[in-house]
């Protein structure tokens, strides 16, 4: 039975109450039906309008929190049957704005050029109302990859094609959208052009090059692995950034075991071949180490029982702990679990060089240099800048940086109509102390040279979303409102309120800017940025006549849009053995088997299509029943 038929059958009583006219029922869309169903369940979900207020996120936003709940309650069946139909029904229908009704057929559409098909670009394209723009997507790959499951692909827990989906298939219902399978090799931000090079059918490099013009450019090309110029890394190490990397690692693991099984190999050769080294103790490195351990002791020990005594898995981390971006409790739990599982964790160790047969490390505490033989090395130490982005940064004067600098509205500094999202960009949040004199003048409406507590509070309530570090500071200090920023000494004296001069004003704000931190390079951040930027484009006409941003501190009026504010909805760390750790809002830390099932639910519900969702769950089920496939193909 089709999804539409399921929706109709389950909603026949509701549809009859909505309208007595059969023709009207036929015009009722799947989106409106699913919305009625959510209202009928009492979900309390409000139609999305302002992402900054409603809380867009990788896990729980107003359109994604419902499928997450359903995925948990319906985990015993295949996505809970018809219930999942309703959760996915509205995702492919673009938001309708008031500009759509006002747009005429002869209106010239502005051209948006999107570079990339990763998390940021995909989130932007799925949310953007393409009825008012001509959109061109340029990327060297014509598919989207669910990157959080790449470590699972390396060991065969999940197949590569189960986490990829064709861009053309995802966007087939979007109007005015074209895709070009090409590499962008040059960006000309001054003339609003890019130079592209096709990937196929041209033997000469420059023969098929072509230019594309744009009105708005969205750079979402991601990043590449950072080698820190360590000798031998590019030649001898595997990376884990793309689907091709995961497939190469999978082949290399099987090769190591097959070579070690040859009768001509000595014990020393076997120990070398079966030593698997992971450089980097971040989420990706830790998850791969856990997946590798599960592969060895759940599947390969049955096929290579004589080789188990030679297998060794090592994690080399330059910091003091692995998973140092997580809560300290999770970091300690992960280290203890790895110790029990026999995974060696070497913290405070720096890699100096990768040779063809050994990895050279230096202990930071003792300065001792050690050479350790290896069979395979996976390099997972952070991200670096792609050449295309580096070239653009040089043109606009952003040298000696890791990523493109943008303002709070994701506009690239030094460029006109150029936006940057995801791992290739970083937001330079404006500091309060840079604008302190302007903020003081704005609050001091009577030009008295002093501020009352009420004037202080009223002004900051109107500009606080311009400076997100204010809310972050209040949250971490467990403060109730902006008035709590004032020192204890600035209160009441003899029943009369104390007035703030400019120096006391600066003193009250001096600690707030210290809370500013660079956003992590995660799928969660990229997805929120893509949704936010699409919302801005969808509401550009409305917000131009009725600005919705904060008051301008330097100037008059309001900013056109609210600035981007990242909302962290937690993160997972699978640790192997059907155990995972989760750090979620509210200082909630969960570890164990139940958290692993929560991980399954979230990652299944967040797949980009029904096809990938079904394939991923099928792969997990297949692994439970039959184990992982270790064939080399």
XYZ file of C-alpha atoms in Angstrom, residues 37-584:
548
model
C -2.190 14.401 12.680
C 0.500 16.079 14.763
C -2.080 18.466 16.172
C -4.372 15.514 16.884
C -1.620 13.803 18.895
C -1.171 16.975 20.892
C 2.453 17.414 19.945
C 2.378 21.134 20.511
C 4.600 21.729 17.505
C 4.392 25.233 16.086
C 4.886 25.900 12.415
C 8.447 26.992 11.801
C 9.026 30.650 11.112
C 12.017 31.945 13.052
C 14.849 29.483 13.408
C 16.594 31.585 15.989
C 13.561 31.553 18.264
C 12.236 28.076 17.558
C 15.553 26.336 17.986
C 16.791 24.684 14.841
C 19.080 21.797 15.559
C 20.645 18.617 14.389
C 18.515 16.523 16.755
C 15.452 18.372 17.984
C 13.944 21.207 15.967
C 10.277 21.779 15.301
C 10.253 19.615 12.167
C 12.739 17.006 13.367
C 11.803 16.421 17.003
C 8.599 14.548 16.084
C 10.324 11.893 13.937
C 12.875 11.453 16.694
C 10.156 10.630 19.233
C 8.372 8.334 16.830
C 11.611 6.514 16.022
C 12.043 5.626 19.678
C 8.461 4.540 20.334
C 8.321 2.571 17.078
C 11.769 0.946 17.306
C 10.260 -2.527 17.586
C 8.851 -2.305 14.040
C 10.190 -1.046 10.746
C 10.103 2.669 11.634
C 6.784 2.242 13.334
C 4.836 1.567 10.147
C 2.540 4.339 9.046
C 3.534 6.713 11.840
C 6.830 7.487 10.101
C 4.945 8.327 6.922
C 3.481 11.352 8.667
C 6.838 12.532 10.031
C 8.476 12.545 6.632
C 5.529 13.827 4.632
C 6.264 17.513 5.094
C 10.009 17.472 4.654
C 10.106 17.754 0.885
C 7.561 20.583 0.657
C 9.202 24.032 0.811
C 7.918 26.598 3.251
C 5.387 29.003 1.780
C 6.089 32.661 2.369
C 4.119 35.796 1.661
C 6.501 36.662 -1.168
C 5.256 33.654 -3.129
C 1.804 35.151 -3.553
C 3.269 38.506 -4.631
C 5.728 37.086 -7.162
C 4.661 37.588 -10.766
C 5.424 35.219 -13.635
C 7.679 37.774 -15.339
C 9.720 38.664 -12.264
C 13.417 38.094 -12.845
C 14.750 35.556 -10.425
C 18.057 36.090 -8.695
C 20.637 33.352 -9.172
C 22.024 31.468 -6.181
C 25.126 29.364 -6.787
C 25.792 26.666 -4.182
C 29.185 24.963 -3.954
C 29.050 21.574 -2.253
C 26.610 18.793 -1.385
C 27.453 18.207 2.270
C 25.441 18.843 5.421
C 25.358 22.644 5.102
C 24.488 22.695 1.404
C 21.883 19.945 1.710
C 20.178 21.621 4.665
C 20.149 24.919 2.767
C 18.702 23.393 -0.404
C 15.993 21.396 1.358
C 14.769 24.464 3.281
C 15.119 27.054 0.499
C 11.980 28.109 -1.364
C 13.288 27.796 -4.930
C 10.160 29.335 -6.473
C 11.811 32.758 -6.228
C 15.396 31.907 -7.208
C 17.332 30.141 -9.919
C 19.610 27.752 -8.047
C 22.689 25.996 -9.432
C 24.555 23.406 -7.390
C 28.170 22.609 -8.257
C 29.924 19.646 -6.649
C 32.441 16.914 -7.582
C 30.053 14.308 -6.147
C 26.414 13.869 -7.069
C 25.356 12.380 -3.758
C 24.963 13.269 -0.110
C 26.813 11.252 2.562
C 25.564 10.725 6.100
C 29.057 11.262 7.517
C 28.387 10.280 11.177
C 28.139 6.663 10.017
C 31.427 6.614 8.070
C 33.245 4.688 10.859
C 30.567 2.001 10.582
C 31.251 1.692 6.842
C 34.965 1.028 7.454
C 34.207 -2.324 9.112
C 31.097 -3.375 7.209
C 28.558 -2.647 9.938
C 26.811 -0.444 7.365
C 27.275 -0.583 3.604
C 28.557 2.472 1.748
C 25.498 2.896 -0.468
C 23.223 2.715 2.562
C 24.355 6.150 3.753
C 24.489 7.898 0.381
C 21.628 9.394 -1.611
C 21.594 10.969 -5.065
C 21.350 14.761 -5.077
C 19.069 14.697 -8.086
C 16.743 12.267 -6.324
C 16.601 14.375 -3.165
C 15.913 17.569 -5.117
C 13.682 16.169 -7.843
C 10.623 18.016 -6.484
C 12.393 21.364 -6.301
C 11.755 23.904 -9.044
C 14.393 26.098 -10.722
C 17.273 23.915 -9.512
C 20.147 22.608 -11.646
C 23.090 20.400 -10.751
C 26.569 20.369 -12.310
C 28.944 17.474 -11.616
C 32.072 19.616 -11.648
C 34.901 20.922 -9.537
C 34.920 24.625 -8.747
C 38.568 25.589 -9.304
C 38.394 29.369 -9.028
C 36.141 31.971 -7.372
C 36.094 35.574 -8.604
C 34.190 37.417 -5.849
C 34.703 40.827 -7.473
C 33.031 39.932 -10.784
C 30.559 37.447 -9.277
C 31.845 34.481 -11.292
C 33.238 31.011 -10.664
C 35.302 28.767 -12.922
C 34.268 25.098 -13.012
C 35.920 21.989 -14.438
C 33.880 18.903 -15.395
C 34.896 15.554 -13.953
C 34.077 13.387 -16.971
C 34.487 13.204 -20.746
C 37.404 15.594 -21.068
C 40.933 14.236 -21.471
C 42.513 17.696 -21.453
C 42.271 19.521 -18.131
C 41.251 22.978 -19.382
C 39.247 21.907 -22.427
C 35.828 21.746 -20.814
C 36.179 24.584 -18.284
C 33.175 26.853 -18.023
C 32.139 29.939 -16.047
C 29.021 30.510 -13.996
C 27.731 33.868 -12.825
C 25.821 34.408 -9.615
C 23.915 36.998 -7.628
C 24.558 35.121 -4.388
C 27.271 32.561 -3.732
C 26.991 29.954 -0.969
C 30.331 28.287 -0.236
C 29.770 24.965 1.515
C 32.676 22.852 0.265
C 33.635 21.476 3.681
C 37.223 20.849 4.709
C 39.983 18.293 4.285
C 42.056 16.401 6.838
C 44.765 18.440 8.534
C 48.178 16.759 8.377
C 50.010 19.598 10.207
C 52.746 19.079 7.583
C 53.778 15.849 9.290
C 56.124 13.899 6.968
C 54.698 10.713 5.478
C 51.054 11.301 6.397
C 49.800 11.880 2.850
C 51.692 8.833 1.552
C 51.122 6.194 4.223
C 47.982 7.120 6.187
C 44.280 6.636 5.625
C 41.862 9.496 6.230
C 38.200 9.279 7.173
C 36.438 12.223 5.554
C 34.781 10.767 2.454
C 32.969 7.574 1.498
C 35.964 6.557 -0.624
C 38.183 6.765 2.466
C 35.941 4.361 4.370
C 35.981 1.829 1.540
C 39.793 1.960 1.297
C 40.118 1.368 5.038
C 37.787 -1.624 4.790
C 39.964 -3.182 2.070
C 43.147 -2.425 3.986
C 41.883 -4.198 7.128
C 41.125 -7.363 5.171
C 44.507 -7.143 3.403
C 46.343 -6.942 6.709
C 44.669 -10.095 8.004
C 45.099 -12.027 4.768
C 48.785 -11.138 4.545
C 49.332 -12.087 8.174
C 47.666 -15.452 7.507
C 50.236 -16.405 4.854
C 52.516 -19.243 5.982
C 55.626 -17.298 5.031
C 55.023 -14.575 7.643
C 56.993 -14.634 10.886
C 55.614 -13.685 14.288
C 57.228 -10.258 13.989
C 55.586 -9.744 10.598
C 52.210 -10.768 11.993
C 52.536 -8.389 14.959
C 53.429 -5.558 12.586
C 50.644 -6.255 10.083
C 47.981 -6.573 12.773
C 48.861 -3.386 14.641
C 46.133 -0.850 13.805
C 46.955 2.719 14.844
C 44.482 5.621 15.089
C 46.069 9.066 15.350
C 43.622 11.416 17.041
C 41.383 10.854 20.039
C 38.399 12.876 18.870
C 34.908 11.490 18.170
C 35.831 10.072 14.752
C 39.027 8.377 15.931
C 37.400 6.929 19.042
C 34.394 5.627 17.127
C 36.612 3.964 14.523
C 38.714 2.332 17.266
C 35.514 0.982 18.855
C 34.192 -0.305 15.512
C 37.563 -1.911 14.771
C 37.546 -3.689 18.129
C 34.013 -5.015 17.517
C 34.976 -6.251 14.051
C 37.993 -8.141 15.379
C 36.390 -9.782 18.398
C 32.879 -10.340 17.020
C 33.682 -11.506 13.476
C 37.345 -11.878 12.540
C 38.240 -14.051 15.526
C 36.028 -16.779 14.001
C 37.842 -16.562 10.663
C 41.411 -16.009 11.897
C 41.559 -17.687 15.332
C 45.335 -18.229 15.131
C 45.985 -14.492 14.605
C 44.128 -13.057 17.578
C 47.200 -13.025 19.825
C 48.935 -10.650 17.399
C 46.097 -8.093 17.033
C 46.658 -4.717 18.671
C 44.659 -1.478 18.432
C 46.271 1.802 19.545
C 44.921 5.337 19.849
C 47.522 8.133 19.890
C 46.307 11.448 21.303
C 48.393 14.593 21.731
C 46.115 15.898 24.497
C 45.737 14.633 28.021
C 42.473 12.789 27.358
C 40.480 11.353 24.480
C 37.094 12.917 23.672
C 38.282 16.148 25.287
C 35.383 18.095 23.734
C 32.898 15.974 25.707
C 31.952 16.072 29.352
C 34.771 14.901 31.609
C 32.647 11.976 32.802
C 32.326 10.666 29.254
C 36.041 11.024 28.616
C 36.888 9.016 31.725
C 34.284 6.361 30.925
C 35.675 5.954 27.391
C 39.257 5.583 28.629
C 38.260 2.977 31.219
C 36.220 1.002 28.683
C 39.064 1.017 26.150
C 41.413 -0.164 28.862
C 39.112 -3.094 29.681
C 38.730 -3.936 25.982
C 42.489 -4.007 25.447
C 42.651 -0.873 23.280
C 45.873 0.994 24.077
C 45.405 4.745 24.611
C 48.595 6.812 24.481
C 47.836 10.374 25.597
C 50.346 13.227 25.612
C 52.056 11.732 22.578
C 52.865 13.625 19.401
C 53.459 12.029 15.994
C 56.672 13.292 14.388
C 56.763 11.196 11.220
C 55.076 8.331 9.437
C 57.499 5.923 7.786
C 56.623 3.055 5.476
C 57.041 0.529 8.279
C 56.875 2.494 11.532
C 55.285 5.512 13.199
C 57.592 7.893 15.081
C 56.143 9.476 18.240
C 57.432 11.765 20.974
C 56.208 11.712 24.548
C 55.501 15.281 25.646
C 56.290 14.648 29.309
C 59.602 12.793 28.956
C 60.684 13.806 25.465
C 61.314 10.157 24.601
C 61.119 9.307 20.892
C 59.706 5.907 19.941
C 59.320 4.025 16.666
C 56.403 1.589 16.560
C 55.742 -0.808 13.631
C 52.222 -0.744 12.205
C 50.044 -2.448 9.647
C 47.599 0.398 9.064
C 47.347 4.009 10.278
C 44.153 6.092 10.265
C 44.808 9.840 10.579
C 41.983 11.725 12.327
C 43.445 14.837 13.932
C 41.210 17.653 12.750
C 40.404 19.562 9.591
C 42.354 21.793 7.229
C 41.508 24.285 4.501
C 40.736 23.175 0.970
C 42.812 24.824 -1.820
C 39.737 26.549 -3.285
C 38.993 28.207 0.060
C 42.658 29.116 0.631
C 42.768 30.826 -2.761
C 39.613 32.818 -1.974
C 40.981 33.843 1.410
C 44.122 35.258 -0.202
C 42.065 37.323 -2.645
C 39.982 38.978 0.076
C 42.798 39.482 2.564
C 41.969 36.698 5.021
C 45.441 35.222 5.281
C 46.846 32.986 8.038
C 43.445 31.582 8.879
C 42.020 28.062 9.097
C 38.655 28.922 7.559
C 36.711 31.749 5.928
C 35.735 34.436 8.413
C 32.063 35.388 8.350
C 29.907 37.731 10.381
C 26.930 36.633 12.485
C 24.764 36.516 9.349
C 27.167 34.049 7.673
C 28.355 36.668 5.160
C 32.002 36.325 4.203
C 33.919 39.381 5.355
C 35.421 41.303 2.464
C 32.978 39.869 -0.123
C 29.692 41.049 -1.510
C 26.821 38.543 -1.560
C 29.061 35.618 -0.607
C 28.096 33.301 2.259
C 30.083 30.476 3.810
C 28.682 27.556 5.818
C 29.895 24.440 7.554
C 33.486 23.312 8.060
C 34.959 25.776 5.548
C 33.868 28.804 7.601
C 34.045 30.217 11.093
C 31.911 32.966 12.601
C 33.772 35.956 14.035
C 31.391 37.023 16.761
C 31.541 40.714 17.582
C 32.772 41.486 21.092
C 30.762 43.566 23.519
C 33.768 45.628 24.543
C 34.290 46.675 20.912
C 30.914 48.412 20.982
C 30.757 49.319 24.659
C 30.754 53.082 24.116
C 28.027 52.821 21.447
C 25.903 50.567 23.661
C 26.302 53.020 26.544
C 25.233 55.938 24.322
C 22.244 53.950 23.092
C 21.131 53.215 26.648
C 21.758 56.762 27.855
C 18.734 58.248 26.114
C 18.691 61.408 28.308
C 22.454 62.047 27.813
C 22.984 62.203 31.561
C 26.274 60.335 31.407
C 24.975 57.609 33.742
C 22.670 54.625 33.459
C 20.081 53.317 35.843
C 19.665 49.587 36.289
C 16.390 49.823 34.380
C 18.046 51.568 31.424
C 20.781 48.935 31.466
C 18.259 46.091 31.474
C 15.958 47.547 28.805
C 18.830 48.163 26.401
C 20.348 44.714 26.771
C 17.012 43.001 26.305
C 16.766 44.684 22.897
C 20.285 43.776 21.710
C 21.062 40.499 23.497
C 20.544 38.311 20.406
C 23.161 40.472 18.633
C 25.678 39.210 21.177
C 24.939 35.504 21.906
C 27.799 35.400 24.421
C 25.463 37.222 26.823
C 23.021 34.316 27.016
C 25.881 31.831 27.163
C 27.425 33.663 30.102
C 24.107 33.933 31.942
C 23.481 30.217 31.462
C 26.904 29.119 32.670
C 26.756 31.411 35.680
C 23.177 30.336 36.480
C 21.904 33.917 36.265
C 18.261 34.818 35.765
C 18.385 37.957 33.591
C 20.735 40.584 32.172
C 20.521 42.648 35.358
C 22.553 39.880 37.008
C 25.537 40.991 34.931
C 25.990 43.909 37.292
C 28.407 43.469 40.183
C 27.012 42.873 43.641
C 28.301 46.264 44.694
C 26.069 47.927 42.118
C 22.780 47.526 43.914
C 21.150 49.860 46.433
C 22.646 52.378 48.811
C 20.386 53.980 51.397
C 17.328 53.023 49.411
C 18.563 54.894 46.326
C 19.648 53.074 43.158
C 23.302 53.379 42.184
C 23.892 54.807 38.707
C 26.466 53.328 36.310
C 29.091 55.467 34.654
C 31.045 54.245 31.632
C 33.762 52.590 33.749
C 31.311 50.598 35.867
C 29.515 49.711 32.657
C 32.719 48.282 31.167
C 33.472 46.418 34.373
C 30.065 44.753 34.316
C 30.673 43.461 30.780
C 34.352 42.555 30.994
C 33.770 38.852 31.724
C 31.080 38.234 29.110
C 33.329 38.204 26.042
C 35.452 35.457 27.607
C 32.614 33.006 26.859
C 33.095 33.343 23.087
C 34.243 30.117 21.445
C 34.608 28.879 17.892
C 31.782 26.585 16.839
C 32.771 22.922 16.402
C 33.105 21.487 12.904
C 30.160 19.102 13.183
C 27.181 18.101 11.074
C 24.917 19.636 13.695
C 26.420 23.114 13.224
C 26.427 22.863 9.423
C 22.786 21.737 9.303
C 21.643 24.609 11.507
C 23.565 27.135 9.413
C 22.019 25.824 6.202
C 18.494 26.064 7.597
C 19.133 29.539 8.979
C 20.498 30.926 5.702
C 17.617 29.416 3.730
C 15.179 31.031 6.160
C 16.831 34.391 5.504
C 16.469 33.982 1.742
C 12.855 32.822 2.098
C 11.957 35.909 4.146
C 14.198 38.461 2.449
C 11.340 40.574 1.090
C 9.377 40.516 4.332
C 12.349 41.368 6.519
C 13.417 44.171 4.194
C 10.202 46.083 4.827
C 9.837 44.874 8.425
C 13.322 44.105 9.833
C 13.335 41.368 12.476
C 16.910 41.695 13.655
C 18.254 43.420 16.782
C 18.707 47.161 17.168
C 21.728 48.572 15.372
C 24.287 49.700 17.905
C 26.210 51.704 15.337
C 23.516 53.374 13.297
C 19.756 53.627 13.285
C 16.973 51.096 12.968
C 17.251 47.340 13.125
C 19.252 44.680 11.313
C 17.296 42.964 8.575
C 17.616 39.453 10.032
C 18.301 37.993 13.458
C 21.925 36.807 13.632
C 22.695 33.105 13.518
C 22.672 31.499 16.961
C 23.848 27.929 17.332
C 21.829 25.764 19.677
C 23.618 22.672 20.903
C 21.353 19.635 21.173
C 23.912 17.115 22.318
C 26.361 14.644 20.840
C 26.989 10.909 20.835
C 30.118 8.809 21.219
C 29.672 5.102 20.303
C 32.225 3.103 22.292
C 31.695 -0.411 20.956
C 30.211 -3.495 22.549
C 26.697 -2.079 22.119
C 27.551 0.774 24.449
C 27.588 4.490 23.774
C 27.844 7.762 25.645
C 25.612 10.785 25.105
C 25.908 14.389 26.223
C 22.581 16.191 25.939
